[in-house]
Every structure is written in structure tokens, then in C-alpha cells.
Amino acid sequence: MELTKNITLGIYLPGETSIHRLDPRTKIIATTLLIILLLFIRSYEAYGVFFIFTAAIIYFAGIPPRFALCGLKPMLPVLILMWVFQLFLYSTPDAEVLFSWFIFTATDTGLHMGNMITLRVLFLFTVTTMLTLTTSIVSLTDGLESLLNPLRKIGLPSQELVMTMVIALRFVLILAEELDKIVKAQMARGVAFDRGNFIQKTRKIFPVFLPLFINAFKRAEELIVAMEARSYSGGKGRTKMKTLHMGRVDLAAGGIMILYAALMVFILFSVSPRI
Amino acid sequence: MNLSVRKIVISGILGAISILLGVTRLGFIPVPTPAGHATIMHIPVILGGILEGPVVGLITGVIFGLFSFLQPGAPFFADPLVSVLPRLFIGVVAFLVYYSTKRINKALACILAGALGSITNTVLVLGMATWRGYLPPEVSISIGVLHGVPELVIAAILTVILVKGIQRIRTTED
């Protein structure tokens, strides 16, 4: 039972394309805008335009399409199941019946609802994957920190929050090693993790969880002492070795995003929604 | 608002455990239902609320929510309204329950906080998924019963055990 072998947290594909070179702030804002647009799309025409735009981003970022979509594979069974649920269970009183079988009735509103939601999930996934594929974790946190900075004025400790995220990401791998040791130690003591029914399997998580949490908290106490000894004081007056700069490419990207968003809003208002 | 070093570190590490449970699939307990697995990924969030108060509970909830948004285990988690927003309340609810009942009995308070934190997760996530139209109401109710109940039981037991164990090694008592 190798638990930690397949950890691929936010895979990043290094590259030299214009998408890679964009300021992380530009990319975060653009992704947020795309996600907001997606939440409002309710017609096939709008999805068509969205598809063209997403495909263009994947093309310009030089990401193999296979790579951009591979994360979807484990989700596929659930996605299909959800589509089937919508098809048979969602309907409105004036819906047209497509076919019935046994106690199940498929209606056209159910079909559209299923399609819309499946497409939304597919695109949400692709858009967020594109962000992590083209941006390293370090520049993502830098960008996030810089974007959240204005919120300091209303009392939100942005730098500290980003520090929390960084600690979380760093400690995943450290705790993964720890977890591996605990699991092996318990297996050496004769705990068979892969055997037994649901209740027996559930009971076996206790001898793993307790040492994992206790060790994590021991490490936390050590880290607190270490940080306090070095007088860590959050964001006040802290400077960076690498500062972020917006360039011409960011200006161009911003312009494209505004035009695209305007086009999408126009489509959203002019095409009658399917659901 | 000022975050102490302690709060930053504890929320970070609890967030790390939550992510770890997700990436290793250790946080998913196979329950034979269509929606897949019952989860125990929200337990670090509950612990954060109990041990360090509502702020840590909230931040850990954000990390848990962001992670399930970026690496969705089920399709509807690709919507931040389903994956992030409901998770903000888990730690806060756990804190409120623990704080208001700990005078009676600490162990009982942990059990109640674990159970109600878990219920918050189940009800809000499924409620949001239904409201956004990803799941028909009948399906979410059946998932809620089939997943929510085992999640609740495991969360209640684990919370009381873990809080006892952690409080023994901590330098500061609450």
C-alpha cells in the first residue's frame, strides 16, 4: 500500500509561451472572470464560443490537449452518472417526453439540464487546470498575496493568510512521508488495511489517524517556536526578492479578456436560455 | 484582525492534513452508493474550530474548500459555491457547539461538535448542490442519509479521540 507515490498537487508544466509569461495576477483575475462567466452560461451557443476561447488558450500555452484533460479521467464515471440522474429526474410540467422505460421518464428539459451541467463542470475543470498547468505554486501565491494586499486596509491579514496556504502546501509532502511511516509501522504490527468489510475497514483508520495528528501537532509546536524565535510578524514592512511586474503582454491579455467578456455578456443576454 | 503565529501555523498544518487525506484517498471511506465515498476530510476543520477557535476553523475550511474545488472528487465540486462556501461554516459551527457545551462535559462537547460540524458539511454541500441544480432533491436526500450518517458517526468518535490526544501534548491548555 503505497500511499504517497501518486501525489501530483497542481502539476506545473514549465514553458516559455506568452501564457506562461503572463503575470500571475493577470492569470488569476482572468481565471476568476472565466469561472464567473461559466456560472451564468445557459445555452449551447454560449458554450460553443467558450469552447473556442478555451481551445485557443490551450493551443497558445503549448499544452498537449491530452494533458489538459487527463485529470478528468477519474471523474468520468460520476460525470456520466450525474448526466443520467439529470436526464431522468429533472423535469418541468411543460416538458416534452423523449422516451419512457419502466418507471423512468426522460424529458427534453432533463436532457438540456444534464448537458448544461456536464459542460459547465468540464469547462470549470479545464479552466482551473490551465491556471495550475501554466503557473508555478510560488508565483501563484505571490500573485494571490499581491491581489489580496488592498484588503489589508479593511483589516484582512492577506500576507498571513497566504503564509498559511504556503505552510499547508509545504507540509503536505512532509506529512505524507510521516503517514507512510505510520502505515508501514502498523502493517508490521499486523494491521491488514485492505481486508474486511466497511465497518472493519473504518476501524482501521484510527491507529493511523491518531499518530498522524499527534505528530503533526508536535511539528506545529516546533514550527511556532522557530517562527517566534525569528520574530516573524506577518506582512508589515516585508519586501520581496522578486517583485511582480505587469508588462505589455499583460496589457494585451487584459484587453482580450475584456473584449471576450463583453462578447459573452452579449451572448448571454441575446440568446434565450435552455434551462 | 491580527493573526498570531500560532493561528497561522495550526491552520496551515490542519489544512495540510486535509489536503493529504484527499490526495492519498485516505480521507475517503468506501460506502457502496452511487456518489462514491463518505469523507473524513472535514475532520481537521472541526479540530481547528475546537482547538484554536473560529478563525482557525474558518481558514482551515477555506483550504479544504479550495482543495476540493481544484481537485474535485465529484463533478459538482467544480462549482466554488458548492465546494468552498459551505466549508467556511464547518469550523465555526464546531467551535460554537464546543464552546457552548464544554462547561457540561468536555468529551460530550467534542462529540457534539464533531457530529454537528459533520452535519453542517453534509447539509450545506448537498443543499447547495441541489439549489444550483446539480442534484435532484431525491438524490441528495438519499446521499445525505447514506453518506451523512456514517460521516457523522466517524467524525464524532474521531473528534473526541483526537482532541484528547492532542491536548495531552500541547504546551498551552485552553
Coordinates of N, CA, C and O in Angstrom, one line a residue, chain A residues 1 3-4 6-10 35 39 42 75 78-79 81-82 85-86 89-90 113 117 120-121 124-125 128 132 155-157 160-161 163-165 167-169 171-172 175-176 179 183 198 201-202 205-206 208-210 212-221 223-224 227-228 232 234 236, chain B residues 1-3 5-17 19-21 23-24 26-27 29-32 34-35 40 43-44 47 51 59 62-63 66-67 69-76 78-81 132-136 138-139 150 154 157-158 161-162 165-166 169-172:
Chain A
M1 N 0.8 -1.2 0.0 CA 0.0 0.0 0.0 C 0.9 1.3 0.0 O 1.3 1.7 1.0
L3 N 1.0 4.9 -0.3 CA 0.0 6.0 -0.3 C 0.5 7.3 -1.0 O -0.2 8.0 -1.6
T4 N 1.8 7.5 -0.9 CA 2.3 8.8 -1.2 C 2.9 8.9 -2.6 O 3.4 10.0 -3.0
N6 N 1.7 8.8 -5.6 CA 1.0 9.5 -6.7 C 0.5 10.9 -6.4 O -0.4 11.4 -7.0
I7 N 1.2 11.6 -5.5 CA 0.8 12.9 -5.2 C 1.2 13.9 -6.3 O 2.4 14.1 -6.5
T8 N 0.2 14.4 -7.0 CA 0.5 15.4 -8.1 C -0.3 16.6 -7.8 O -1.4 16.8 -8.3
L9 N 0.2 17.4 -6.8 CA -0.6 18.6 -6.4 C -0.3 19.7 -7.4 O 0.8 20.2 -7.4
G10 N -1.3 20.1 -8.1 CA -1.1 21.2 -9.0 C 0.1 21.0 -9.9 O 1.1 21.7 -9.7
I35 N -14.5 31.8 -14.7 CA -15.4 31.0 -13.8 C -16.7 31.6 -13.6 O -17.8 31.0 -13.7
L39 N -20.6 30.3 -14.7 CA -21.7 30.0 -13.8 C -23.0 30.6 -14.3 O -24.1 30.2 -13.9
R42 N -26.1 29.4 -20.0 CA -27.2 28.5 -20.1 C -27.7 28.2 -21.5 O -28.8 27.9 -21.7
M75 N -12.9 11.3 -12.9 CA -14.2 11.9 -12.7 C -15.3 11.4 -13.6 O -16.5 11.6 -13.4
V78 N -18.6 9.4 -12.5 CA -19.5 10.2 -11.8 C -20.2 11.2 -12.7 O -21.4 11.5 -12.5
L79 N -19.4 11.7 -13.6 CA -20.0 12.7 -14.6 C -21.1 12.1 -15.4 O -22.2 12.7 -15.6
L81 N -22.9 9.4 -14.6 CA -24.0 9.1 -13.7 C -24.8 10.3 -13.4 O -26.0 10.3 -13.4
M82 N -24.1 11.5 -13.2 CA -24.8 12.7 -12.9 C -25.7 13.1 -14.1 O -26.8 13.6 -13.9
F85 N -28.7 11.0 -14.0 CA -29.7 11.5 -13.0 C -30.5 12.6 -13.5 O -31.7 12.7 -13.4
Q86 N -29.8 13.6 -14.1 CA -30.5 14.8 -14.6 C -31.5 14.4 -15.6 O -32.6 14.9 -15.7
L89 N -34.5 12.5 -13.8 CA -35.1 13.0 -12.6 C -35.6 14.5 -12.7 O -36.4 14.9 -12.0
Y90 N -34.9 15.2 -13.6 CA -35.2 16.7 -13.7 C -36.3 16.9 -14.8 O -36.1 16.5 -15.9
M113 N -30.8 20.1 -19.1 CA -30.2 20.3 -17.8 C -28.9 19.5 -17.6 O -27.9 20.0 -17.2
I117 N -25.1 21.1 -17.3 CA -24.3 21.0 -16.1 C -23.0 20.2 -16.4 O -22.0 20.5 -15.9
R120 N -20.7 22.5 -18.0 CA -20.1 23.5 -17.0 C -19.0 22.9 -16.2 O -18.0 23.5 -16.1
V121 N -19.2 21.7 -15.7 CA -18.2 21.0 -14.9 C -17.0 20.8 -15.8 O -15.8 21.1 -15.3
L124 N -15.2 24.2 -16.2 CA -14.7 24.7 -14.9 C -13.4 24.0 -14.7 O -12.3 24.6 -14.3
F125 N -13.4 22.7 -14.9 CA -12.2 21.9 -14.6 C -11.1 22.3 -15.5 O -9.9 22.5 -15.1
T128 N -9.6 25.8 -14.6 CA -8.7 25.8 -13.4 C -7.4 25.0 -13.6 O -6.4 25.4 -13.1
T132 N -3.2 26.1 -13.1 CA -2.2 25.5 -12.4 C -1.1 24.9 -13.4 O 0.0 24.8 -13.0
G155 N -8.7 45.4 7.1 CA -8.3 44.5 8.3 C -8.1 43.1 8.0 O -8.1 42.2 8.9
L156 N -8.1 42.7 6.7 CA -7.8 41.3 6.4 C -6.3 41.0 6.3 O -5.6 41.7 5.5
P157 N -5.8 40.1 7.1 CA -4.4 39.9 7.1 C -3.9 39.0 5.9 O -3.7 37.9 6.0
E160 N -0.5 37.0 6.0 CA -0.6 35.9 6.9 C -1.4 34.7 6.3 O -1.1 33.6 6.5
L161 N -2.5 35.1 5.6 CA -3.4 34.0 5.0 C -2.6 33.3 4.0 O -2.7 32.1 3.9
M163 N 0.6 33.0 3.9 CA 1.6 32.2 4.6 C 1.0 30.9 5.0 O 1.6 29.8 4.9
T164 N -0.3 30.9 5.5 CA -1.0 29.7 5.9 C -1.1 28.7 4.7 O -0.8 27.5 4.9
M165 N -1.4 29.3 3.5 CA -1.5 28.4 2.3 C -0.2 27.8 2.0 O -0.1 26.6 1.7
I167 N 2.3 27.2 4.1 CA 2.6 26.1 5.1 C 1.9 24.9 4.8 O 2.4 23.8 4.8
A168 N 0.6 25.0 4.4 CA -0.3 23.9 4.1 C 0.4 23.1 2.9 O 0.6 21.9 3.0
L169 N 0.7 23.8 1.8 CA 1.3 23.1 0.7 C 2.6 22.4 1.0 O 2.9 21.3 0.5
F171 N 3.7 21.4 3.9 CA 3.5 20.3 4.9 C 2.8 19.1 4.3 O 2.9 18.0 4.9
V172 N 2.2 19.2 3.2 CA 1.5 18.0 2.6 C 2.5 16.9 2.4 O 2.4 15.8 2.8
L175 N 4.1 15.6 5.8 CA 3.2 14.7 6.5 C 2.9 13.5 5.7 O 2.6 12.4 6.3
A176 N 3.0 13.5 4.4 CA 2.9 12.3 3.6 C 3.9 11.3 3.9 O 3.6 10.1 4.0
L179 N 3.0 9.8 7.2 CA 1.9 8.9 7.0 C 2.4 7.6 6.5 O 1.9 6.5 7.0
V183 N 1.8 4.0 8.4 CA 1.1 2.9 7.8 C 2.0 1.7 7.8 O 1.5 0.6 8.1
F198 N -16.9 -2.9 5.5 CA -16.9 -1.5 5.6 C -16.6 -1.1 7.1 O -15.7 -0.2 7.3
K201 N -13.0 -1.9 8.0 CA -12.0 -1.0 7.3 C -12.0 0.3 8.0 O -11.0 1.0 8.1
T202 N -13.2 0.8 8.4 CA -13.3 2.1 9.0 C -12.5 2.1 10.3 O -11.9 3.0 10.7
I205 N -8.8 3.0 10.4 CA -8.2 4.3 10.3 C -7.8 4.9 11.6 O -7.0 5.8 11.6
F206 N -8.3 4.4 12.7 CA -8.0 5.0 14.0 C -6.5 4.9 14.3 O -5.9 5.9 14.7
V208 N -4.1 4.9 12.5 CA -3.3 5.7 11.6 C -3.6 7.2 11.9 O -2.6 8.0 12.0
F209 N -4.8 7.5 12.2 CA -5.2 8.9 12.4 C -4.5 9.5 13.6 O -4.0 10.6 13.6
L210 N -4.6 8.8 14.7 CA -4.1 9.3 16.0 C -2.7 9.7 15.9 O -2.3 10.9 16.2
L212 N -0.9 10.3 13.3 CA -0.7 11.3 12.3 C -1.0 12.7 12.9 O -0.2 13.6 12.7
F213 N -2.1 12.8 13.5 CA -2.5 14.1 14.1 C -1.5 14.6 15.2 O -1.1 15.7 15.3
I214 N -1.1 13.6 16.1 CA -0.3 13.9 17.2 C 1.1 14.4 16.7 O 1.6 15.4 17.1
N215 N 1.6 13.7 15.7 CA 2.9 14.1 15.1 C 2.8 15.4 14.4 O 3.7 16.3 14.5
A216 N 1.7 15.7 13.7 CA 1.5 16.9 13.0 C 1.5 18.1 14.0 O 2.1 19.1 13.8
F217 N 0.8 17.9 15.2 CA 0.7 18.9 16.2 C 2.1 19.1 16.9 O 2.4 20.3 17.2
K218 N 2.9 18.0 17.0 CA 4.2 18.2 17.6 C 5.0 19.1 16.6 O 5.7 20.0 17.1
R219 N 5.0 18.8 15.3 CA 5.7 19.6 14.4 C 5.2 21.1 14.4 O 6.0 22.0 14.2
A220 N 3.9 21.2 14.6 CA 3.3 22.6 14.6 C 3.9 23.4 15.8 O 4.3 24.5 15.6
E221 N 4.0 22.7 16.9 CA 4.5 23.4 18.1 C 6.0 23.8 17.8 O 6.4 24.9 18.2
L223 N 7.4 24.4 14.9 CA 7.4 25.5 13.9 C 7.0 26.8 14.6 O 7.6 27.9 14.3
I224 N 6.1 26.8 15.5 CA 5.6 28.0 16.2 C 6.8 28.6 16.9 O 7.1 29.8 16.8
M227 N 9.4 30.0 14.5 CA 9.0 31.3 13.8 C 9.0 32.4 14.8 O 9.4 33.6 14.5
E228 N 8.5 32.2 16.1 CA 8.5 33.2 17.1 C 10.0 33.6 17.4 O 10.2 34.8 17.7
Y232 N 8.9 36.4 13.5 CA 8.0 36.5 12.4 C 6.9 37.4 12.7 O 6.2 37.3 13.8
G234 N 4.4 38.6 10.3 CA 3.4 38.8 9.2 C 3.9 39.8 8.1 O 5.1 39.9 7.8
K236 N 3.9 43.2 7.8 CA 4.3 44.6 7.9 C 5.7 44.8 7.5 O 6.7 44.2 8.0
Chain B
M1 N -8.0 42.8 12.2 CA -7.8 41.4 12.7 C -6.3 41.1 12.6 O -5.6 41.4 11.6
N2 N -5.8 40.5 13.7 CA -4.4 40.1 13.7 C -4.3 38.6 13.9 O -4.9 38.1 14.8
L3 N -3.5 38.0 13.1 CA -3.3 36.5 13.2 C -2.0 36.2 13.9 O -0.9 36.7 13.5
V5 N 1.2 33.9 15.3 CA 2.0 32.8 14.6 C 1.3 31.5 14.9 O 1.2 30.7 13.9
R6 N 0.8 31.3 16.1 CA 0.2 30.0 16.4 C -1.0 29.7 15.5 O -1.1 28.6 14.9
K7 N -1.8 30.7 15.3 CA -3.0 30.5 14.4 C -2.6 30.2 13.0 O -3.2 29.3 12.3
I8 N -1.6 30.9 12.5 CA -1.1 30.7 11.1 C -0.7 29.3 11.0 O -1.1 28.6 10.0
V9 N 0.2 28.9 11.9 CA 0.8 27.5 11.8 C -0.2 26.4 11.9 O -0.2 25.5 11.1
I10 N -1.0 26.5 12.9 CA -2.0 25.4 13.2 C -3.0 25.3 12.0 O -3.3 24.2 11.5
S11 N -3.5 26.5 11.5 CA -4.4 26.4 10.3 C -3.7 25.8 9.1 O -4.2 25.0 8.4
G12 N -2.4 26.2 8.9 CA -1.6 25.6 7.8 C -1.5 24.1 7.9 O -1.7 23.4 6.9
I13 N -1.1 23.6 9.1 CA -0.9 22.2 9.2 C -2.2 21.4 9.1 O -2.2 20.4 8.5
L14 N -3.2 21.9 9.7 CA -4.5 21.2 9.6 C -5.0 21.2 8.2 O -5.5 20.2 7.7
G15 N -4.8 22.3 7.5 CA -5.1 22.4 6.0 C -4.3 21.3 5.3 O -4.8 20.6 4.4
A16 N -3.0 21.2 5.7 CA -2.1 20.2 5.0 C -2.7 18.8 5.2 O -2.7 18.0 4.3
I17 N -3.1 18.5 6.5 CA -3.7 17.1 6.7 C -4.9 16.9 5.8 O -5.1 15.9 5.2
I19 N -5.6 18.2 2.9 CA -5.2 18.0 1.6 C -4.6 16.6 1.4 O -4.9 15.9 0.5
L20 N -3.8 16.2 2.4 CA -3.2 14.9 2.4 C -4.2 13.8 2.4 O -4.1 12.8 1.6
L21 N -5.3 13.9 3.2 CA -6.3 12.9 3.2 C -7.0 12.8 1.8 O -7.4 11.8 1.4
V23 N -5.5 13.7 -1.3 CA -4.6 13.2 -2.4 C -4.3 11.7 -2.2 O -4.0 11.0 -3.2
T24 N -4.2 11.2 -0.9 CA -3.9 9.8 -0.7 C -5.2 9.0 -0.7 O -5.1 7.8 -0.6
L26 N -7.0 8.6 1.5 CA -7.2 8.0 2.8 C -8.5 8.6 3.5 O -9.1 8.0 4.3
G27 N -8.8 9.9 3.1 CA -9.9 10.5 3.6 C -11.3 10.1 3.1 O -12.3 10.6 3.5
I29 N -13.9 7.1 2.6 CA -14.2 5.7 3.1 C -15.2 5.1 2.2 O -16.3 5.7 1.9
P30 N -14.9 4.0 1.5 CA -15.8 3.4 0.5 C -17.1 3.1 1.1 O -17.2 2.2 2.0
V31 N -18.2 3.7 0.7 CA -19.5 3.4 1.0 C -20.2 3.0 -0.3 O -20.1 3.7 -1.2
P32 N -20.9 1.9 -0.3 CA -21.5 1.5 -1.6 C -22.7 2.3 -2.0 O -23.8 1.9 -1.9
P34 N -23.9 5.4 -5.2 CA -23.5 6.0 -6.5 C -22.6 7.2 -6.3 O -21.7 7.3 -7.2
A35 N -22.7 8.0 -5.3 CA -21.9 9.2 -5.2 C -20.5 8.8 -4.8 O -19.6 9.7 -4.7
I40 N -13.9 11.9 5.3 CA -13.5 12.4 6.7 C -12.5 13.6 6.5 O -11.8 13.9 7.5
I43 N -12.6 16.6 9.1 CA -12.3 16.4 10.5 C -11.2 17.4 10.9 O -11.3 18.0 12.0
P44 N -10.1 17.6 10.1 CA -9.2 18.7 10.5 C -9.8 20.0 10.7 O -9.5 20.8 11.6
L47 N -11.5 20.0 14.1 CA -10.5 20.1 15.1 C -10.0 21.6 15.2 O -9.7 22.1 16.3
L51 N -10.0 23.4 18.8 CA -8.7 23.6 19.5 C -8.3 25.1 19.4 O -7.7 25.6 20.4
I59 N -10.3 29.4 8.4 CA -9.2 29.3 7.5 C -8.9 27.9 7.0 O -8.7 27.7 5.8
V62 N -11.4 27.1 4.5 CA -11.1 27.7 3.2 C -10.1 26.8 2.4 O -10.3 26.5 1.2
I63 N -9.1 26.3 3.1 CA -8.1 25.5 2.5 C -8.7 24.2 2.0 O -8.5 23.8 0.8
L66 N -10.9 25.1 -1.0 CA -10.2 25.4 -2.2 C -9.6 24.1 -2.8 O -9.6 23.9 -4.0
F67 N -9.1 23.2 -1.9 CA -8.5 22.0 -2.5 C -9.6 21.1 -3.2 O -9.4 20.6 -4.3
F69 N -12.1 22.2 -4.6 CA -12.5 22.9 -5.8 C -11.5 22.6 -6.9 O -11.8 22.4 -8.0
L70 N -10.2 22.6 -6.5 CA -9.1 22.5 -7.5 C -9.0 21.0 -8.0 O -8.5 20.8 -9.1
Q71 N -9.2 20.1 -7.1 CA -9.1 18.7 -7.4 C -10.4 18.0 -7.1 O -10.5 17.2 -6.2
P72 N -11.5 18.3 -7.9 CA -12.8 17.8 -7.5 C -12.9 16.3 -7.5 O -12.5 15.6 -8.4
G73 N -13.5 15.8 -6.4 CA -13.7 14.4 -6.3 C -15.1 14.0 -6.9 O -15.3 12.9 -7.3
A74 N -16.0 14.9 -6.9 CA -17.2 14.7 -7.6 C -17.5 16.0 -8.5 O -17.0 17.1 -8.1
P75 N -18.2 15.8 -9.6 CA -18.3 16.9 -10.6 C -18.8 18.2 -10.0 O -18.3 19.3 -10.3
F76 N -19.8 18.1 -9.1 CA -20.4 19.4 -8.6 C -19.5 20.2 -7.7 O -19.7 21.4 -7.5
A78 N -16.8 21.3 -8.7 CA -16.1 22.2 -9.6 C -16.8 23.6 -9.6 O -16.3 24.5 -10.2
D79 N -17.8 23.7 -8.8 CA -18.5 25.0 -8.6 C -18.1 25.5 -7.2 O -18.4 24.9 -6.2
P80 N -17.4 26.6 -7.1 CA -17.0 27.1 -5.8 C -18.1 27.4 -4.9 O -17.9 27.3 -3.6
L81 N -19.3 27.6 -5.4 CA -20.4 27.8 -4.4 C -20.8 26.6 -3.7 O -21.3 26.6 -2.6
R132 N -28.2 24.7 -6.8 CA -27.5 25.1 -8.0 C -28.0 24.1 -9.2 O -27.5 24.3 -10.3
G133 N -28.8 23.1 -8.9 CA -29.3 22.2 -9.9 C -28.4 21.1 -10.3 O -28.7 20.4 -11.3
Y134 N -27.4 20.7 -9.6 CA -26.5 19.6 -9.9 C -27.1 18.3 -9.5 O -26.9 17.3 -10.2
L135 N -27.9 18.3 -8.5 CA -28.5 17.0 -8.0 C -30.0 17.3 -7.8 O -30.4 18.3 -7.3
P136 N -30.8 16.3 -8.3 CA -32.2 16.4 -8.0 C -32.5 16.2 -6.5 O -31.7 15.4 -5.8
E138 N -34.4 14.4 -4.6 CA -34.5 13.0 -4.1 C -33.1 12.4 -4.0 O -32.8 11.7 -3.0
V139 N -32.2 12.6 -5.0 CA -30.9 12.0 -4.9 C -30.1 12.6 -3.7 O -29.5 11.9 -3.0
P150 N -22.9 7.8 8.3 CA -21.6 7.2 8.6 C -20.5 8.3 8.9 O -19.7 8.2 9.8
I154 N -18.4 8.7 12.4 CA -16.9 8.6 12.4 C -16.4 10.0 12.9 O -15.4 10.0 13.7
I157 N -16.7 10.2 16.8 CA -15.7 9.4 17.5 C -14.3 9.9 17.3 O -13.6 10.1 18.3
L158 N -13.9 10.2 16.1 CA -12.6 10.7 15.8 C -12.3 12.0 16.5 O -11.2 12.2 17.1
I161 N -11.5 11.4 20.3 CA -10.2 10.8 20.5 C -9.1 11.7 20.2 O -8.1 11.9 21.0
L162 N -9.2 12.4 19.0 CA -8.1 13.3 18.6 C -7.9 14.5 19.5 O -6.8 14.8 19.9
G165 N -6.1 13.3 22.6 CA -4.7 13.0 22.3 C -3.9 14.3 22.1 O -2.8 14.4 22.6
I166 N -4.4 15.2 21.4 CA -3.7 16.4 21.0 C -3.5 17.3 22.3 O -2.4 17.9 22.5
I169 N -0.5 16.7 24.4 CA 0.9 17.1 24.1 C 1.1 18.6 23.9 O 2.2 19.0 23.7
R170 N 0.0 19.3 24.0 CA 0.1 20.7 23.7 C 0.7 21.5 24.9 O 0.5 21.2 26.0
T171 N 1.4 22.6 24.5 CA 2.0 23.4 25.6 C 1.0 24.3 26.2 O 1.2 24.7 27.4
T172 N 0.0 24.7 25.5 CA -1.0 25.6 26.1 C -2.3 24.9 26.2 O -2.7 24.2 25.3

